[in-house]
PDB file of C-alpha atoms in Angstrom:
ATOM      1  CA  MET B 197      44.731 102.916  73.858  1.00 86.00           C
ATOM      2  CA  PRO B 198      47.111 101.357  71.310  1.00 91.00           C
ATOM      3  CA  ILE B 199      46.168 101.215  67.646  1.00 96.00           C
ATOM      4  CA  ASP B 200      44.754  97.746  66.893  1.00 95.00           C
ATOM      5  CA  CYS B 201      46.706  96.341  63.951  1.00 97.00           C
ATOM      6  CA  ASN B 202      44.753  93.096  63.573  1.00 96.00           C
ATOM      7  CA  GLY B 203      43.469  92.781  60.093  1.00 97.00           C
ATOM      8  CA  LYS B 204      45.396  95.887  59.127  1.00 98.00           C
ATOM      9  CA  HIS B 205      47.943  96.381  56.241  1.00 98.00           C
ATOM     10  CA  LEU B 206      51.068  98.004  57.547  1.00 98.00           C
ATOM     11  CA  LEU B 207      53.944  99.508  55.512  1.00 98.00           C
ATOM     12  CA  ILE B 208      57.389  99.558  57.260  1.00 98.00           C
ATOM     13  CA  SER B 209      59.643 102.144  55.487  1.00 98.00           C
ATOM     14  CA  ARG B 210      63.405 101.511  55.865  1.00 97.00           C
ATOM     15  CA  THR B 211      65.263 102.756  52.807  1.00 96.00           C
ATOM     16  CA  ASP B 212      68.778 102.904  53.932  1.00 91.00           C
ATOM     17  CA  SER B 213      71.702 100.379  54.235  1.00 85.00           C
ATOM     18  CA  ILE B 214      71.837  96.646  54.965  1.00 84.00           C
ATOM     19  CA  GLY B 215      72.664  96.833  58.679  1.00 82.00           C
ATOM     20  CA  ASP B 216      69.773  99.185  59.415  1.00 88.00           C
ATOM     21  CA  VAL B 217      67.315  97.039  57.472  1.00 92.00           C
ATOM     22  CA  MET B 218      68.489  93.961  59.455  1.00 87.00           C
ATOM     23  CA  LEU B 219      67.907  95.830  62.688  1.00 90.00           C
ATOM     24  CA  THR B 220      64.400  96.733  61.661  1.00 95.00           C
ATOM     25  CA  LEU B 221      63.339  93.095  60.953  1.00 93.00           C
ATOM     26  CA  PRO B 222      62.715  92.294  64.722  1.00 95.00           C
ATOM     27  CA  LEU B 223      60.037  94.994  64.746  1.00 96.00           C
ATOM     28  CA  VAL B 224      58.317  93.160  61.825  1.00 97.00           C
ATOM     29  CA  ALA B 225      58.432  89.950  63.845  1.00 96.00           C
ATOM     30  CA  TRP B 226      56.931  91.619  66.901  1.00 97.00           C
ATOM     31  CA  LEU B 227      54.030  92.974  64.869  1.00 97.00           C
ATOM     32  CA  LYS B 228      53.331  89.528  63.415  1.00 96.00           C
ATOM     33  CA  GLU B 229      53.563  87.913  66.847  1.00 95.00           C
ATOM     34  CA  THR B 230      51.305  90.579  68.496  1.00 96.00           C
ATOM     35  CA  TYR B 231      48.890  90.973  65.657  1.00 97.00           C
ATOM     36  CA  PRO B 232      48.761  87.554  63.721  1.00 96.00           C
ATOM     37  CA  GLY B 233      46.096  88.914  61.484  1.00 95.00           C
ATOM     38  CA  CYS B 234      48.092  91.874  60.080  1.00 98.00           C
ATOM     39  CA  ARG B 235      49.701  92.110  56.781  1.00 98.00           C
ATOM     40  CA  ILE B 236      53.208  93.776  56.276  1.00 98.00           C
ATOM     41  CA  THR B 237      54.694  95.380  53.237  1.00 98.00           C
ATOM     42  CA  PHE B 238      58.408  96.409  53.620  1.00 98.00           C
ATOM     43  CA  LEU B 239      59.567  99.459  51.612  1.00 98.00           C
ATOM     44  CA  CYS B 240      63.267  99.183  50.959  1.00 98.00           C
ATOM     45  CA  ARG B 241      65.913  99.852  48.219  1.00 96.00           C
ATOM     46  CA  ASN B 242      66.769  97.342  45.417  1.00 94.00           C
ATOM     47  CA  TYR B 243      70.087  97.059  47.252  1.00 87.00           C
ATOM     48  CA  THR B 244      68.528  95.372  50.244  1.00 91.00           C
ATOM     49  CA  GLU B 245      65.564  93.660  48.755  1.00 94.00           C
ATOM     50  CA  LYS B 246      67.150  90.255  48.678  1.00 89.00           C
ATOM     51  CA  ILE B 247      67.814  90.515  52.410  1.00 89.00           C
ATOM     52  CA  VAL B 248      64.243  91.403  53.208  1.00 94.00           C
ATOM     53  CA  SER B 249      62.996  88.592  50.970  1.00 93.00           C
ATOM     54  CA  CYS B 250      64.806  86.045  53.225  1.00 90.00           C
ATOM     55  CA  TYR B 251      62.574  87.072  56.120  1.00 91.00           C
ATOM     56  CA  GLU B 252      59.395  85.063  56.503  1.00 91.00           C
ATOM     57  CA  ASP B 253      57.311  87.622  58.405  1.00 95.00           C
ATOM     58  CA  VAL B 254      57.373  90.013  55.492  1.00 97.00           C
ATOM     59  CA  ASP B 255      54.391  89.549  53.233  1.00 97.00           C
ATOM     60  CA  ASN B 256      55.228  91.948  50.389  1.00 98.00           C
ATOM     61  CA  ILE B 257      58.170  94.078  49.298  1.00 98.00           C
ATOM     62  CA  LEU B 258      58.005  97.451  47.597  1.00 98.00           C
ATOM     63  CA  THR B 259      61.284  99.025  46.462  1.00 98.00           C
ATOM     64  CA  LEU B 260      61.976 102.696  46.464  1.00 98.00           C
ATOM     65  CA  ASP B 261      63.793 102.372  43.188  1.00 97.00           C
ATOM     66  CA  ALA B 262      60.664 101.001  41.435  1.00 97.00           C
ATOM     67  CA  LEU B 263      58.521 103.734  43.004  1.00 97.00           C
ATOM     68  CA  GLN B 264      60.900 106.450  41.828  1.00 97.00           C
ATOM     69  CA  GLU B 265      60.544 105.321  38.333  1.00 98.00           C
ATOM     70  CA  LEU B 266      56.923 106.448  38.345  1.00 98.00           C
ATOM     71  CA  SER B 267      55.635 109.921  37.967  1.00 98.00           C
ATOM     72  CA  PRO B 268      54.374 111.748  41.103  1.00 97.00           C
ATOM     73  CA  SER B 269      50.694 110.953  40.199  1.00 98.00           C
ATOM     74  CA  GLU B 270      51.501 107.316  39.401  1.00 98.00           C
ATOM     75  CA  GLN B 271      53.353 107.071  42.818  1.00 98.00           C
ATOM     76  CA  ILE B 272      50.165 108.132  44.586  1.00 98.00           C
ATOM     77  CA  GLN B 273      48.087 105.551  42.687  1.00 98.00           C
ATOM     78  CA  ARG B 274      50.588 102.854  43.359  1.00 98.00           C
ATOM     79  CA  ILE B 275      50.482 103.464  47.132  1.00 98.00           C
ATOM     80  CA  ARG B 276      46.671 103.692  47.101  1.00 98.00           C
ATOM     81  CA  SER B 277      46.469 100.424  45.200  1.00 98.00           C
ATOM     82  CA  LEU B 278      48.124  98.712  48.131  1.00 98.00           C
ATOM     83  CA  LYS B 279      45.353  99.727  50.494  1.00 98.00           C
ATOM     84  CA  ILE B 280      47.746 100.435  53.368  1.00 98.00           C
ATOM     85  CA  ASP B 281      46.156 101.294  56.723  1.00 98.00           C
ATOM     86  CA  ILE B 282      49.287 102.247  58.699  1.00 98.00           C
ATOM     87  CA  ALA B 283      52.683 103.503  57.555  1.00 98.00           C
ATOM     88  CA  VAL B 284      55.745 103.544  59.864  1.00 98.00           C
ATOM     89  CA  HIS B 285      58.606 105.805  58.858  1.00 98.00           C
ATOM     90  CA  VAL B 286      61.490 103.931  60.525  1.00 97.00           C
ATOM     91  CA  PHE B 287      63.914 105.816  58.300  1.00 95.00           C
ATOM     92  CA  PRO B 288      62.436 109.303  57.752  1.00 96.00           C
ATOM     93  CA  ARG B 289      62.344 110.641  54.174  1.00 97.00           C
ATOM     94  CA  LYS B 290      60.604 113.897  53.389  1.00 98.00           C
ATOM     95  CA  GLU B 291      59.363 112.841  49.937  1.00 98.00           C
ATOM     96  CA  LEU B 292      57.874 109.568  51.250  1.00 98.00           C
ATOM     97  CA  ALA B 293      56.158 111.339  54.204  1.00 98.00           C
ATOM     98  CA  ARG B 294      54.557 113.695  51.733  1.00 98.00           C
ATOM     99  CA  LEU B 295      53.673 110.868  49.362  1.00 98.00           C
ATOM    100  CA  PHE B 296      51.940 108.741  52.090  1.00 98.00           C
ATOM    101  CA  LYS B 297      49.945 111.792  53.232  1.00 98.00           C
ATOM    102  CA  LYS B 298      48.841 112.548  49.614  1.00 98.00           C
ATOM    103  CA  ALA B 299      47.962 108.830  49.115  1.00 98.00           C
ATOM    104  CA  GLY B 300      45.564 109.050  52.092  1.00 98.00           C
ATOM    105  CA  ILE B 301      47.070 106.527  54.407  1.00 98.00           C
ATOM    106  CA  ASP B 302      44.987 106.834  57.563  1.00 98.00           C
ATOM    107  CA  VAL B 303      47.762 106.424  60.197  1.00 98.00           C
ATOM    108  CA  ARG B 304      51.218 107.781  59.427  1.00 98.00           C
ATOM    109  CA  ILE B 305      53.823 107.264  62.158  1.00 98.00           C
ATOM    110  CA  GLY B 306      57.070 109.156  62.318  1.00 97.00           C
ATOM    111  CA  THR B 307      59.366 110.628  64.917  1.00 96.00           C
ATOM    112  CA  SER B 308      58.452 114.082  66.306  1.00 95.00           C
ATOM    113  CA  HIS B 309      62.160 115.046  65.808  1.00 93.00           C
ATOM    114  CA  ARG B 310      61.701 115.637  62.095  1.00 95.00           C
ATOM    115  CA  LEU B 311      60.157 119.024  61.337  1.00 96.00           C
ATOM    116  CA  PHE B 312      58.461 117.776  58.087  1.00 97.00           C
ATOM    117  CA  HIS B 313      56.673 115.114  60.094  1.00 98.00           C
ATOM    118  CA  LEU B 314      54.637 117.881  61.789  1.00 97.00           C
ATOM    119  CA  LEU B 315      52.895 118.351  58.480  1.00 97.00           C
ATOM    120  CA  THR B 316      52.897 114.811  57.098  1.00 98.00           C
ATOM    121  CA  CYS B 317      52.507 112.431  60.069  1.00 98.00           C
ATOM    122  CA  ASN B 318      49.445 112.245  62.398  1.00 97.00           C
ATOM    123  CA  VAL B 319      51.214 110.029  65.024  1.00 98.00           C
ATOM    124  CA  ARG B 320      54.550 111.363  66.209  1.00 97.00           C
ATOM    125  CA  PRO B 321      56.350 109.452  69.077  1.00 96.00           C
ATOM    126  CA  ASP B 322      58.780 111.722  70.981  1.00 93.00           C
ATOM    127  CA  PHE B 323      62.206 110.167  71.281  1.00 87.00           C
ATOM    128  CA  THR B 324      65.705 110.818  70.015  1.00 83.00           C
ATOM    129  CA  ARG B 325      68.212 108.384  68.621  1.00 84.00           C
ATOM    130  CA  LYS B 326      71.367 110.544  68.979  1.00 81.00           C
ATOM    131  CA  ARG B 327      71.398 110.728  72.762  1.00 81.00           C
ATOM    132  CA  SER B 328      69.818 107.477  73.603  1.00 86.00           C
ATOM    133  CA  PRO B 329      71.864 104.623  75.279  1.00 87.00           C
ATOM    134  CA  LEU B 330      69.573 102.065  73.481  1.00 90.00           C
ATOM    135  CA  HIS B 331      70.756  99.890  70.596  1.00 90.00           C
ATOM    136  CA  GLU B 332      69.461 100.854  67.178  1.00 88.00           C
ATOM    137  CA  ALA B 333      67.257  97.626  67.015  1.00 91.00           C
ATOM    138  CA  GLN B 334      65.626  98.704  70.318  1.00 94.00           C
ATOM    139  CA  LEU B 335      65.129 102.281  69.222  1.00 93.00           C
ATOM    140  CA  ASN B 336      63.066 101.107  66.282  1.00 95.00           C
ATOM    141  CA  PHE B 337      60.456  99.811  68.786  1.00 96.00           C
ATOM    142  CA  GLU B 338      60.020 103.320  70.090  1.00 95.00           C
ATOM    143  CA  LEU B 339      58.129 104.143  66.898  1.00 95.00           C
ATOM    144  CA  ALA B 340      55.794 101.250  67.620  1.00 96.00           C
ATOM    145  CA  ARG B 341      54.652 102.405  71.064  1.00 96.00           C
ATOM    146  CA  PRO B 342      51.460 103.758  69.557  1.00 97.00           C
ATOM    147  CA  LEU B 343      50.914 100.232  68.184  1.00 97.00           C
ATOM    148  CA  GLY B 344      51.159  98.569  71.598  1.00 96.00           C
ATOM    149  CA  VAL B 345      54.789  98.320  72.528  1.00 96.00           C
ATOM    150  CA  THR B 346      54.958  98.782  76.289  1.00 95.00           C
ATOM    151  CA  GLN B 347      58.631  97.908  77.118  1.00 93.00           C
ATOM    152  CA  THR B 348      61.916  98.002  75.352  1.00 94.00           C
ATOM    153  CA  PRO B 349      62.865  94.461  74.150  1.00 95.00           C
ATOM    154  CA  ASP B 350      66.017  92.986  75.450  1.00 94.00           C
ATOM    155  CA  PHE B 351      68.699  91.267  73.327  1.00 92.00           C
ATOM    156  CA  VAL B 352      67.292  87.861  73.990  1.00 93.00           C
ATOM    157  CA  GLN B 353      64.008  88.857  72.543  1.00 93.00           C
ATOM    158  CA  LEU B 354      65.692  90.657  69.564  1.00 92.00           C
ATOM    159  CA  ASN B 355      67.654  87.441  68.838  1.00 87.00           C
ATOM    160  CA  HIS B 356      64.443  85.376  69.020  1.00 88.00           C
ATOM    161  CA  TRP B 357      62.789  87.685  66.549  1.00 89.00           C
ATOM    162  CA  THR B 358      65.525  87.232  63.974  1.00 82.00           C
ATOM    163  CA  SER B 359      64.970  83.492  63.853  1.00 77.00           C
ATOM    164  CA  GLY B 360      62.602  83.893  60.895  1.00 78.00           C
ATOM    165  CA  PHE B 361      65.592  84.914  58.727  1.00 77.00           C
ATOM    166  CA  LYS B 362      66.383  82.179  56.318  1.00 80.00           C
ATOM    167  CA  ALA B 363      69.549  82.438  54.293  1.00 78.00           C
ATOM    168  CA  PRO B 364      69.445  81.244  50.585  1.00 78.00           C
ATOM    169  CA  VAL B 365      71.473  78.192  49.522  1.00 80.00           C
ATOM    170  CA  THR B 366      74.587  79.500  47.750  1.00 86.00           C
ATOM    171  CA  LEU B 367      78.156  78.745  46.809  1.00 88.00           C
ATOM    172  CA  PHE B 368      81.008  80.822  48.143  1.00 91.00           C
ATOM    173  CA  PRO B 369      84.247  82.086  46.584  1.00 91.00           C
ATOM    174  CA  SER B 370      87.060  79.503  47.093  1.00 91.00           C
ATOM    175  CA  VAL B 371      88.753  81.588  49.810  1.00 89.00           C
ATOM    176  CA  ILE B 372      85.592  81.348  51.926  1.00 91.00           C
ATOM    177  CA  GLU B 373      84.848  77.655  51.074  1.00 91.00           C
ATOM    178  CA  VAL B 374      88.364  76.751  52.394  1.00 89.00           C
ATOM    179  CA  LEU B 375      87.772  78.413  55.770  1.00 86.00           C
ATOM    180  CA  LEU B 376      84.264  76.966  56.073  1.00 88.00           C
ATOM    181  CA  THR B 377      85.670  73.473  55.806  1.00 89.00           C
ATOM    182  CA  ALA B 378      88.353  74.119  58.385  1.00 86.00           C
ATOM    183  CA  GLY B 379      85.922  73.478  61.212  1.00 85.00           C
ATOM    184  CA  LYS B 380      86.619  76.636  63.197  1.00 89.00           C
ATOM    185  CA  PRO B 381      83.878  78.955  64.573  1.00 94.00           C
ATOM    186  CA  LEU B 382      83.384  81.944  62.281  1.00 94.00           C
ATOM    187  CA  ALA B 383      83.384  85.601  63.209  1.00 95.00           C
ATOM    188  CA  MET B 384      82.321  88.265  60.730  1.00 94.00           C
ATOM    189  CA  LEU B 385      83.397  91.883  61.130  1.00 95.00           C
ATOM    190  CA  HIS B 386      81.733  94.532  58.954  1.00 93.00           C
ATOM    191  CA  PRO B 387      83.434  97.830  59.842  1.00 93.00           C
ATOM    192  CA  LYS B 388      81.812 100.282  57.439  1.00 90.00           C
ATOM    193  CA  SER B 389      78.266 101.656  57.094  1.00 83.00           C
ATOM    194  CA  GLN B 390      78.307 103.770  53.923  1.00 75.00           C
ATOM    195  CA  GLY B 391      77.973 106.741  56.282  1.00 71.00           C
ATOM    196  CA  SER B 392      74.548 105.652  57.611  1.00 69.00           C
ATOM    197  CA  ALA B 393      75.604 105.259  61.239  1.00 71.00           C
ATOM    198  CA  ARG B 394      78.279 106.078  63.657  1.00 76.00           C
ATOM    199  CA  GLU B 395      81.253 103.687  63.074  1.00 85.00           C
ATOM    200  CA  TRP B 396      83.309 101.988  65.719  1.00 90.00           C
ATOM    201  CA  PRO B 397      86.953 103.067  65.260  1.00 94.00           C
ATOM    202  CA  MET B 398      88.895 100.764  62.935  1.00 95.00           C
ATOM    203  CA  GLU B 399      91.616 100.228  65.487  1.00 96.00           C
ATOM    204  CA  HIS B 400      89.018  98.504  67.724  1.00 96.00           C
ATOM    205  CA  TYR B 401      88.004  96.142  64.942  1.00 96.00           C
ATOM    206  CA  LEU B 402      91.657  95.280  64.352  1.00 96.00           C
ATOM    207  CA  GLU B 403      92.173  94.607  68.038  1.00 96.00           C
ATOM    208  CA  LEU B 404      88.975  92.500  68.224  1.00 97.00           C
ATOM    209  CA  ALA B 405      90.043  90.517  65.142  1.00 97.00           C
ATOM    210  CA  GLU B 406      93.347  89.547  66.814  1.00 96.00           C
ATOM    211  CA  LYS B 407      91.733  88.557  70.043  1.00 96.00           C
ATOM    212  CA  LEU B 408      89.182  86.373  68.223  1.00 96.00           C
ATOM    213  CA  ALA B 409      91.874  84.730  66.143  1.00 95.00           C
ATOM    214  CA  GLU B 410      93.811  84.015  69.363  1.00 95.00           C
ATOM    215  CA  ARG B 411      90.661  82.224  70.645  1.00 95.00           C
ATOM    216  CA  ASN B 412      90.600  80.004  67.502  1.00 94.00           C
ATOM    217  CA  TYR B 413      87.941  81.933  65.580  1.00 95.00           C
ATOM    218  CA  HIS B 414      88.310  82.432  61.852  1.00 95.00           C
ATOM    219  CA  VAL B 415      87.704  86.129  61.325  1.00 96.00           C
ATOM    220  CA  VAL B 416      86.264  87.441  58.024  1.00 96.00           C
ATOM    221  CA  PHE B 417      86.165  91.171  57.251  1.00 96.00           C
ATOM    222  CA  THR B 418      83.248  91.936  54.913  1.00 94.00           C
ATOM    223  CA  GLY B 419      82.258  95.001  52.942  1.00 92.00           C
ATOM    224  CA  THR B 420      82.243  96.394  49.362  1.00 91.00           C
ATOM    225  CA  GLU B 421      85.424  96.745  47.315  1.00 94.00           C
ATOM    226  CA  LYS B 422      85.342 100.499  47.951  1.00 93.00           C
ATOM    227  CA  GLU B 423      85.023  99.912  51.729  1.00 94.00           C
ATOM    228  CA  GLY B 424      87.830  97.298  51.644  1.00 95.00           C
ATOM    229  CA  ALA B 425      90.249  99.786  49.985  1.00 95.00           C
ATOM    230  CA  LEU B 426      89.912 101.896  53.126  1.00 94.00           C
ATOM    231  CA  PHE B 427      91.156  99.308  55.589  1.00 96.00           C
ATOM    232  CA  ARG B 428      92.441  96.078  53.952  1.00 95.00           C
ATOM    233  CA  ASP B 429      96.092  97.251  54.165  1.00 96.00           C
ATOM    234  CA  LEU B 430      95.607  97.621  57.894  1.00 96.00           C
ATOM    235  CA  LEU B 431      94.414  94.064  58.559  1.00 96.00           C
ATOM    236  CA  PRO B 432      96.740  91.911  60.675  1.00 92.00           C
ATOM    237  CA  GLN B 433      98.745  89.212  58.790  1.00 92.00           C
ATOM    238  CA  HIS B 434      97.297  86.237  60.548  1.00 94.00           C
ATOM    239  CA  PRO B 435      96.198  82.779  59.039  1.00 93.00           C
ATOM    240  CA  TYR B 436      92.851  83.120  60.801  1.00 94.00           C
ATOM    241  CA  ILE B 437      91.989  86.565  59.498  1.00 96.00           C
ATOM    242  CA  THR B 438      90.561  86.820  55.959  1.00 95.00           C
ATOM    243  CA  ASP B 439      89.617  89.810  53.852  1.00 96.00           C
ATOM    244  CA  SER B 440      86.464  89.156  51.801  1.00 95.00           C
ATOM    245  CA  THR B 441      85.669  92.740  50.782  1.00 95.00           C
ATOM    246  CA  GLY B 442      84.375  93.008  47.246  1.00 94.00           C
ATOM    247  CA  LEU B 443      84.080  89.252  46.893  1.00 94.00           C
ATOM    248  CA  LEU B 444      80.588  88.493  48.263  1.00 92.00           C
ATOM    249  CA  SER B 445      77.131  88.973  46.578  1.00 89.00           C
ATOM    250  CA  ILE B 446      74.262  89.855  48.798  1.00 86.00           C
ATOM    251  CA  GLU B 447      73.109  86.263  48.832  1.00 86.00           C
ATOM    252  CA  GLN B 448      76.513  85.039  49.866  1.00 91.00           C
ATOM    253  CA  LEU B 449      76.702  87.686  52.590  1.00 88.00           C
ATOM    254  CA  ILE B 450      73.355  86.592  53.947  1.00 85.00           C
ATOM    255  CA  ALA B 451      74.399  82.927  53.924  1.00 87.00           C
ATOM    256  CA  LEU B 452      77.684  83.683  55.662  1.00 89.00           C
ATOM    257  CA  ILE B 453      75.915  85.695  58.370  1.00 83.00           C
ATOM    258  CA  GLU B 454      73.769  82.659  59.144  1.00 81.00           C
ATOM    259  CA  ARG B 455      76.945  80.533  59.499  1.00 85.00           C
ATOM    260  CA  SER B 456      78.609  82.962  61.829  1.00 88.00           C
ATOM    261  CA  GLN B 457      78.928  82.599  65.619  1.00 85.00           C
ATOM    262  CA  VAL B 458      79.921  86.247  65.965  1.00 81.00           C
ATOM    263  CA  LEU B 459      78.810  89.202  63.962  1.00 77.00           C
ATOM    264  CA  VAL B 460      80.033  92.745  64.626  1.00 81.00           C
ATOM    265  CA  ALA B 461      78.845  95.559  62.406  1.00 73.00           C
TER     266      ALA B 461
END
């Protein structure tokens, strides 16, 4: 029997990078759709908090940065104060697994493929990410099988569950404002992951950019200034290909994603 989440307070822990957080949000939407009476707290980093705050199915945000400012005993008290019933380690971290156990969270879900989960999690789904043909967003649902997931969602469902993502109203740098007023469909390419995932080879992104530009898309490469330094000199010299690395705030990046017809990250 699946664990009934109605009326329960769930904590979803995803404390890595932007793309991984984005790919976890459909799981939040599924939980709300399946268990309308549940409450969800999302544990993330300060770096991704603004993205999570744009998602309407998240009831509360707790940041790892704020938690780490507390002493070990204060961390335990902070988690206990939230009265969490179920914690899901979407991104496994040893210190958080230990913390949630010490805080007495009743149901602690984490993959069986982390040795420390044997001592800290009492529900351990058995699956592997490395050898799976599934997309990362689909793999996140494997952790929720104990909560009632019976089949892997397809991409139509995943897209549906991202509809609750509402970008903030923001102004863009002039180079972006100009292309947005040009009336061409927008394609965003985000080649780097700060080492948090396998990356598609850069030559494939360059080839894709040229093909999209040929089809009248305006292609925008995104990323941090540090990431842009790794590839901006390789970008094709094309009027429909723009480098925005180092120029966009998180809010601007979110708003640009919502305006895009194509997003490859």
